[in-house]
Short mmCIF file of C-alpha atoms in Angstrom, two decimals:
data_model
loop_
_atom_site.label_atom_id
_atom_site.label_comp_id
_atom_site.label_asym_id
_atom_site.label_seq_id
_atom_site.Cartn_x
_atom_site.Cartn_y
_atom_site.Cartn_z
CA UNK A 1 -37.85 -182.14 -26.82
CA UNK A 2 -37.75 -185.77 -25.70
CA UNK A 3 -39.05 -186.50 -22.19
CA UNK A 4 -40.10 -189.56 -20.18
CA UNK A 5 -43.60 -189.14 -18.76
CA UNK A 6 -45.56 -191.20 -16.23
CA UNK A 7 -49.04 -192.07 -17.46
CA UNK A 8 -49.80 -194.94 -15.09
CA UNK A 9 -48.45 -198.14 -13.54
CA UNK A 10 -45.90 -199.71 -15.90
CA UNK A 11 -46.86 -197.00 -18.38
CA UNK A 12 -43.90 -194.67 -18.92
CA UNK A 13 -43.76 -193.07 -22.36
CA UNK A 14 -40.92 -191.33 -24.15
CA UNK A 15 -42.70 -188.42 -25.81
CA UNK A 16 -42.02 -185.21 -27.68
CA UNK A 17 -43.17 -182.28 -25.56
CA UNK A 18 -42.64 -178.52 -25.63
CA UNK A 19 -39.22 -177.36 -24.47
CA UNK A 20 -39.41 -175.33 -21.21
CA UNK A 21 -38.54 -171.63 -21.34
CA UNK A 22 -36.46 -169.41 -19.06
CA UNK A 23 -39.38 -167.32 -17.88
CA UNK A 24 -39.16 -164.80 -15.03
CA UNK A 25 -37.17 -166.18 -12.08
CA UNK A 26 -36.32 -169.42 -13.90
CA UNK A 27 -33.00 -171.02 -14.80
CA UNK A 28 -33.06 -173.15 -17.95
CA UNK A 29 -30.75 -176.15 -17.67
CA UNK A 30 -29.52 -178.64 -20.24
CA UNK A 31 -29.68 -181.94 -18.36
CA UNK A 32 -26.43 -183.93 -18.40
CA UNK A 33 -27.22 -186.92 -16.17
CA UNK A 34 -30.28 -187.99 -14.19
CA UNK A 35 -30.36 -190.88 -11.73
CA UNK A 36 -33.21 -193.36 -11.36
CA UNK A 37 -34.40 -193.11 -7.75
CA UNK A 38 -36.15 -195.76 -5.66
CA UNK A 39 -39.21 -193.50 -5.56
CA UNK A 40 -39.22 -193.42 -9.38
CA UNK A 41 -39.19 -197.21 -9.34
CA UNK A 42 -42.09 -197.30 -6.84
CA UNK A 43 -44.12 -194.99 -9.09
CA UNK A 44 -43.37 -197.28 -12.04
CA UNK A 45 -44.53 -200.50 -10.38
CA UNK A 46 -47.14 -199.30 -7.87
CA UNK A 47 -47.94 -195.63 -8.46
CA UNK A 48 -49.34 -193.11 -8.10
CA UNK A 49 -47.66 -192.51 -4.74
CA UNK A 50 -46.37 -188.94 -4.98
CA UNK A 51 -47.56 -188.24 -8.52
CA UNK A 52 -50.86 -186.31 -8.65
CA UNK A 53 -53.18 -188.29 -10.89
CA UNK A 54 -56.80 -187.14 -10.53
CA UNK A 55 -56.26 -183.74 -8.87
CA UNK A 56 -53.63 -181.14 -9.80
CA UNK A 57 -50.79 -180.66 -7.30
CA UNK A 58 -51.42 -177.74 -4.95
CA UNK A 59 -48.16 -175.96 -5.82
CA UNK A 60 -47.46 -176.89 -9.45
CA UNK A 61 -51.03 -177.09 -10.72
CA UNK A 62 -49.98 -180.19 -12.70
CA UNK A 63 -51.21 -183.76 -12.78
CA UNK A 64 -50.36 -186.91 -14.76
CA UNK A 65 -48.85 -187.29 -17.27
CA UNK A 66 -45.79 -185.99 -15.40
CA UNK A 67 -42.17 -185.76 -16.63
CA UNK A 68 -40.10 -187.88 -14.21
CA UNK A 69 -36.61 -187.52 -12.74
CA UNK A 70 -35.41 -185.50 -9.75
CA UNK A 71 -31.74 -186.52 -9.28
CA UNK A 72 -30.00 -184.55 -12.01
CA UNK A 73 -27.12 -182.30 -12.98
CA UNK A 74 -26.67 -180.04 -15.95
CA UNK A 75 -25.44 -176.81 -17.50
CA UNK A 76 -27.22 -173.47 -17.47
CA UNK A 77 -28.16 -172.43 -21.01
CA UNK A 78 -30.35 -169.40 -20.28
CA UNK A 79 -31.69 -167.38 -17.34
CA UNK A 80 -34.98 -165.58 -17.02
CA UNK A 81 -35.75 -162.02 -15.98
CA UNK A 82 -34.67 -161.24 -12.42
CA UNK A 83 -32.21 -164.13 -12.08
CA UNK A 84 -28.94 -162.80 -10.62
CA UNK A 85 -27.04 -165.78 -9.22
CA UNK A 86 -26.52 -167.74 -12.43
CA UNK A 87 -25.37 -167.26 -15.99
CA UNK A 88 -25.14 -169.43 -19.10
CA UNK A 89 -22.38 -172.03 -19.04
CA UNK A 90 -22.37 -172.66 -15.28
CA UNK A 91 -22.55 -176.23 -13.97
CA UNK A 92 -25.43 -176.88 -11.58
CA UNK A 93 -27.67 -179.30 -9.72
CA UNK A 94 -31.28 -178.77 -8.67
CA UNK A 95 -32.71 -179.25 -5.18
CA UNK A 96 -36.11 -180.47 -6.36
CA UNK A 97 -38.34 -179.52 -3.40
CA UNK A 98 -41.47 -177.44 -3.88
CA UNK A 99 -42.75 -175.75 -0.71
CA UNK A 100 -45.44 -173.15 -0.07
CA UNK A 101 -43.41 -170.83 2.19
CA UNK A 102 -46.41 -169.97 4.37
CA UNK A 103 -47.42 -173.07 6.36
CA UNK A 104 -46.22 -173.67 9.92
CA UNK A 105 -43.34 -175.93 8.82
CA UNK A 106 -42.17 -173.46 6.18
CA UNK A 107 -42.29 -170.57 8.66
CA UNK A 108 -39.97 -172.63 10.88
CA UNK A 109 -37.59 -173.14 7.97
CA UNK A 110 -38.52 -176.83 7.74
CA UNK A 111 -39.50 -176.70 4.09
CA UNK A 112 -39.14 -180.46 3.65
CA UNK A 113 -42.13 -180.84 5.98
CA UNK A 114 -44.31 -178.37 4.06
CA UNK A 115 -48.02 -179.27 4.11
CA UNK A 116 -48.10 -179.06 0.31
CA UNK A 117 -44.55 -180.31 -0.35
CA UNK A 118 -43.83 -181.89 -3.70
CA UNK A 119 -40.82 -182.91 -5.77
CA UNK A 120 -39.90 -181.59 -9.19
CA UNK A 121 -40.05 -184.71 -11.36
CA UNK A 122 -42.87 -186.24 -9.32
CA UNK A 123 -45.31 -183.37 -8.69
CA UNK A 124 -44.67 -181.51 -11.95
CA UNK A 125 -42.35 -178.69 -12.92
CA UNK A 126 -40.55 -180.78 -15.52
CA UNK A 127 -38.07 -183.53 -14.73
CA UNK A 128 -34.55 -184.77 -15.32
CA UNK A 129 -35.53 -187.55 -17.72
CA UNK A 130 -35.66 -184.94 -20.47
CA UNK A 131 -33.37 -182.70 -22.49
CA UNK A 132 -34.06 -179.47 -20.59
CA UNK A 133 -35.53 -178.32 -17.27
CA UNK A 134 -36.49 -174.79 -16.20
CA UNK A 135 -36.22 -174.51 -12.40
CA UNK A 136 -36.80 -171.68 -9.94
CA UNK A 137 -33.57 -169.85 -9.12
CA UNK A 138 -33.68 -170.70 -5.40
CA UNK A 139 -33.71 -174.44 -6.22
CA UNK A 140 -30.45 -174.32 -8.18
CA UNK A 141 -26.94 -174.89 -6.75
CA UNK A 142 -23.60 -174.46 -8.51
CA UNK A 143 -21.13 -177.33 -8.60
CA UNK A 144 -17.37 -176.75 -9.02
CA UNK A 145 -15.36 -178.08 -11.96
CA UNK A 146 -13.85 -180.71 -9.65
CA UNK A 147 -17.29 -182.34 -9.23
CA UNK A 148 -18.25 -184.24 -12.40
CA UNK A 149 -21.76 -184.18 -13.84
CA UNK A 150 -22.06 -187.86 -12.88
CA UNK A 151 -21.14 -186.91 -9.31
CA UNK A 152 -23.61 -184.04 -9.49
CA UNK A 153 -26.45 -186.46 -10.25
CA UNK A 154 -25.69 -188.08 -6.87
CA UNK A 155 -26.05 -184.86 -4.86
CA UNK A 156 -29.80 -185.32 -4.31
CA UNK A 157 -29.72 -188.91 -2.95
CA UNK A 158 -26.54 -188.10 -1.01
CA UNK A 159 -28.44 -185.24 0.63
CA UNK A 160 -30.95 -187.76 2.02
CA UNK A 161 -28.10 -189.76 3.56
CA UNK A 162 -26.21 -186.79 4.96
CA UNK A 163 -29.38 -185.28 6.40
CA UNK A 164 -30.18 -188.60 8.13
CA UNK A 165 -26.76 -188.66 9.80
CA UNK A 166 -26.87 -184.96 10.72
CA UNK A 167 -30.32 -185.33 12.28
CA UNK A 168 -29.18 -188.33 14.33
CA UNK A 169 -27.28 -188.14 17.63
CA UNK A 170 -24.13 -189.72 16.18
CA UNK A 171 -20.85 -188.17 17.33
CA UNK A 172 -17.33 -188.63 16.01
CA UNK A 173 -15.96 -191.94 17.24
CA UNK A 174 -19.39 -193.57 17.65
CA UNK A 175 -20.32 -196.96 16.25
CA UNK A 176 -23.19 -197.28 13.79
CA UNK A 177 -25.04 -199.93 11.83
CA UNK A 178 -26.86 -199.47 8.54
CA UNK A 179 -29.63 -201.99 7.86
CA UNK A 180 -29.90 -202.23 4.06
CA UNK A 181 -27.11 -201.51 1.57
CA UNK A 182 -29.18 -200.31 -1.35
CA UNK A 183 -28.35 -196.94 -2.96
CA UNK A 184 -29.41 -194.83 0.05
CA UNK A 185 -27.90 -197.26 2.55
CA UNK A 186 -24.55 -197.10 0.75
CA UNK A 187 -24.72 -193.31 0.79
CA UNK A 188 -25.48 -193.39 4.53
CA UNK A 189 -22.24 -195.38 4.95
CA UNK A 190 -20.40 -192.56 3.14
CA UNK A 191 -22.11 -189.92 5.28
CA UNK A 192 -21.11 -191.82 8.43
CA UNK A 193 -17.51 -191.87 7.26
CA UNK A 194 -17.66 -188.11 6.74
CA UNK A 195 -19.17 -187.70 10.23
CA UNK A 196 -16.30 -189.60 11.85
CA UNK A 197 -17.99 -192.86 12.88
CA UNK A 198 -15.34 -195.27 14.17
CA UNK A 199 -16.97 -198.56 13.12
CA UNK A 200 -19.69 -198.79 10.48
CA UNK A 201 -21.57 -202.08 10.15
CA UNK A 202 -23.80 -202.92 7.19
CA UNK A 203 -26.49 -205.62 7.35
CA UNK A 204 -27.39 -206.90 3.88
CA UNK A 205 -28.55 -210.10 2.15
CA UNK A 206 -27.54 -209.37 -1.46
CA UNK A 207 -24.05 -210.55 -2.38
CA UNK A 208 -23.54 -207.67 -4.80
CA UNK A 209 -24.63 -205.06 -2.28
CA UNK A 210 -22.53 -206.63 0.46
CA UNK A 211 -19.53 -206.27 -1.82
CA UNK A 212 -20.34 -202.59 -2.48
CA UNK A 213 -20.71 -201.90 1.25
CA UNK A 214 -17.35 -203.56 1.90
CA UNK A 215 -15.73 -201.49 -0.86
CA UNK A 216 -16.93 -198.36 0.94
CA UNK A 217 -15.32 -199.55 4.17
CA UNK A 218 -18.24 -201.05 6.08
CA UNK A 219 -18.01 -204.21 8.21
CA UNK A 220 -20.59 -206.42 6.50
CA UNK A 221 -22.93 -208.78 8.33
CA UNK A 222 -25.17 -211.31 6.55
CA UNK A 223 -28.44 -211.96 8.43
CA UNK A 224 -28.58 -215.44 6.85
CA UNK A 225 -25.21 -216.34 8.35
CA UNK A 226 -25.62 -214.99 11.90
CA UNK A 227 -27.92 -213.44 14.46
CA UNK A 228 -27.00 -209.86 13.61
CA UNK A 229 -28.22 -208.43 16.93
CA UNK A 230 -26.08 -210.82 18.96
CA UNK A 231 -23.16 -210.37 16.58
CA UNK A 232 -23.30 -206.58 16.94
CA UNK A 233 -23.50 -206.81 20.72
CA UNK A 234 -20.56 -209.20 20.79
CA UNK A 235 -18.44 -207.03 18.50
CA UNK A 236 -19.25 -203.75 20.26
CA UNK A 237 -19.65 -205.05 23.81
CA UNK A 238 -22.91 -203.16 24.34
CA UNK A 239 -24.63 -202.47 21.02
CA UNK A 240 -24.16 -199.64 18.53
CA UNK A 241 -24.72 -195.97 19.29
CA UNK A 242 -27.04 -195.39 16.32
CA UNK A 243 -28.85 -197.80 13.98
CA UNK A 244 -30.07 -196.57 10.59
CA UNK A 245 -33.04 -198.46 9.14
CA UNK A 246 -32.96 -198.22 5.34
CA UNK A 247 -35.04 -201.23 4.21
CA UNK A 248 -38.67 -200.46 5.06
CA UNK A 249 -39.08 -204.10 6.18
CA UNK A 250 -40.94 -204.40 9.54
CA UNK A 251 -38.84 -207.22 11.12
CA UNK A 252 -35.67 -205.26 10.31
CA UNK A 253 -36.93 -202.33 12.40
CA UNK A 254 -37.12 -204.71 15.36
CA UNK A 255 -33.52 -205.79 14.71
CA UNK A 256 -32.44 -202.16 14.50
CA UNK A 257 -34.02 -201.41 17.88
CA UNK A 258 -32.41 -204.40 19.57
CA UNK A 259 -28.98 -203.66 18.06
CA UNK A 260 -28.56 -200.36 19.89
CA UNK A 261 -26.99 -199.77 23.30
CA UNK A 262 -28.67 -198.35 26.39
CA UNK A 263 -29.62 -194.79 25.41
CA UNK A 264 -29.02 -195.58 21.74
CA UNK A 265 -30.96 -194.21 18.80
CA UNK A 266 -32.80 -195.72 15.85
CA UNK A 267 -33.01 -193.47 12.80
CA UNK A 268 -35.67 -194.49 10.25
CA UNK A 269 -34.62 -193.42 6.77
CA UNK A 270 -36.89 -195.65 4.67
CA UNK A 271 -40.56 -195.34 3.78
CA UNK A 272 -42.70 -198.21 5.10
CA UNK A 273 -45.52 -199.57 2.95
CA UNK A 274 -47.09 -201.42 5.90
CA UNK A 275 -47.30 -201.01 9.68
CA UNK A 276 -44.39 -202.24 11.80
CA UNK A 277 -44.94 -203.63 15.31
CA UNK A 278 -42.95 -202.01 18.11
CA UNK A 279 -42.78 -203.27 21.68
CA UNK A 280 -42.68 -200.07 23.76
CA UNK A 281 -40.67 -201.71 26.56
CA UNK A 282 -37.81 -202.25 24.10
CA UNK A 283 -37.59 -198.47 24.04
CA UNK A 284 -38.56 -197.63 27.62
CA UNK A 285 -36.41 -200.14 29.51
CA UNK A 286 -33.24 -199.02 27.71
CA UNK A 287 -34.10 -195.34 27.25
CA UNK A 288 -33.63 -195.66 23.52
CA UNK A 289 -35.07 -193.15 21.09
CA UNK A 290 -36.62 -193.57 17.64
CA UNK A 291 -36.81 -190.81 15.10
CA UNK A 292 -37.11 -190.47 11.34
CA UNK A 293 -36.41 -188.11 8.47
CA UNK A 294 -38.12 -187.27 5.20
CA UNK A 295 -36.01 -185.94 2.34
CA UNK A 296 -33.60 -183.20 3.45
CA UNK A 297 -33.23 -179.50 4.01
CA UNK A 298 -30.28 -177.11 3.89
CA UNK A 299 -27.67 -179.78 3.10
CA UNK A 300 -26.95 -179.48 -0.64
CA UNK A 301 -23.96 -177.12 -0.14
CA UNK A 302 -22.48 -179.49 2.48
CA UNK A 303 -22.88 -182.50 0.17
CA UNK A 304 -21.15 -180.65 -2.69
CA UNK A 305 -18.28 -179.65 -0.36
CA UNK A 306 -17.86 -183.27 0.79
CA UNK A 307 -17.84 -184.43 -2.84
CA UNK A 308 -14.94 -182.06 -3.47
CA UNK A 309 -13.09 -183.95 -0.73
CA UNK A 310 -13.79 -187.35 -2.29
CA UNK A 311 -16.91 -188.52 -0.45
CA UNK A 312 -19.91 -190.10 -2.25
CA UNK A 313 -17.74 -191.37 -5.15
CA UNK A 314 -19.58 -191.84 -8.43
CA UNK A 315 -17.09 -194.47 -9.64
CA UNK A 316 -18.10 -196.80 -6.79
CA UNK A 317 -21.83 -196.09 -6.82
CA UNK A 318 -22.80 -195.67 -10.49
CA UNK A 319 -23.17 -199.11 -12.05
CA UNK A 320 -24.58 -198.17 -15.45
CA UNK A 321 -24.92 -195.14 -17.75
CA UNK A 322 -27.57 -195.25 -20.45
CA UNK A 323 -29.40 -193.07 -22.99
CA UNK A 324 -32.95 -191.83 -22.54
CA UNK A 325 -34.33 -194.13 -25.23
CA UNK A 326 -32.98 -197.11 -23.24
CA UNK A 327 -34.50 -196.03 -19.92
CA UNK A 328 -37.24 -198.68 -19.69
CA UNK A 329 -35.38 -201.92 -20.44
CA UNK A 330 -31.85 -200.97 -19.35
CA UNK A 331 -33.03 -198.65 -16.58
CA UNK A 332 -36.27 -199.36 -14.73
CA UNK A 333 -36.54 -203.05 -15.67
CA UNK A 334 -32.84 -203.62 -14.99
CA UNK A 335 -33.23 -202.25 -11.45
CA UNK A 336 -36.14 -204.63 -10.86
CA UNK A 337 -34.30 -207.68 -12.19
CA UNK A 338 -30.58 -207.12 -11.52
CA UNK A 339 -29.51 -206.94 -7.88
CA UNK A 340 -25.99 -205.88 -8.89
CA UNK A 341 -27.30 -202.48 -9.98
CA UNK A 342 -26.85 -199.59 -7.54
CA UNK A 343 -27.31 -196.28 -9.36
CA UNK A 344 -28.20 -196.03 -13.05
CA UNK A 345 -27.67 -192.65 -14.72
CA UNK A 346 -29.60 -191.54 -17.79
CA UNK A 347 -28.68 -188.96 -20.45
CA UNK A 348 -31.01 -187.44 -23.03
CA UNK A 349 -28.15 -186.03 -25.13
#
């Protein structure tokens, strides 16, 4: 079958590899759509970050070249021995987290914090930029007929956003600000709507992304046009209840801290490539709190239920649909060059 494999920086190759089989405990899935994630893009331009290159991954036993893609939907075509929850023809998505099940985090049920954690499509196990994937039964979730395959490909990134909001202290009626309206930032806006936030502000420089945030119902602030901290304090009277940092840019973290009220919270959703200076008194003197999340756990069913109710709409978030043979120029390179792109979906069929 055709599959896109990571060999090195700027070295992704569309290759013919052996089709995976529905071995014991596995569900074989025909991939319908797979989204290009920000982490995929990071691996393309600066990897390896999560991809095991010189040493096999502790759980998959695989190393580069690795089939990429972890945001995907598809249809079950075959099930292996012992699989009881699925049958051929069912529509599904995959929660692509590998965990050991025995470390301290796993014993607490916090499998996203597993010492050996890896992602299908980054650590091995196949990937969504291919024709078929065989995934462990426990990683697979059914989607109803009312949720399209395109929508299904958004379940994984939407899970990051929903988990960030659920792990924060936000309550219905609270005010929130999202710093960064890229794909995850836009999904955080949707998750905040679902959680009942009264006012949702979005801080963004890109014209295209500002427009997307506004379409989703956010009050958009341009940091070039105003002092966003002062603007937020003036509009809210005291600062927001929770600020979500989704840029990974150190000065923006400072803005996020200063934008919150007394006793407010800063939720870090992004991955930082460098250190970010924090003045402890900015936290102490206002009894603010800072926390962060990595990935998600136990939220896929909730995301799918919210999608049934119209949240996380694919028509507003998917900006391009392409074929697997176009994935480099119209996919990865387009995301690097075209700021109007939000989520690009790829199909191998």
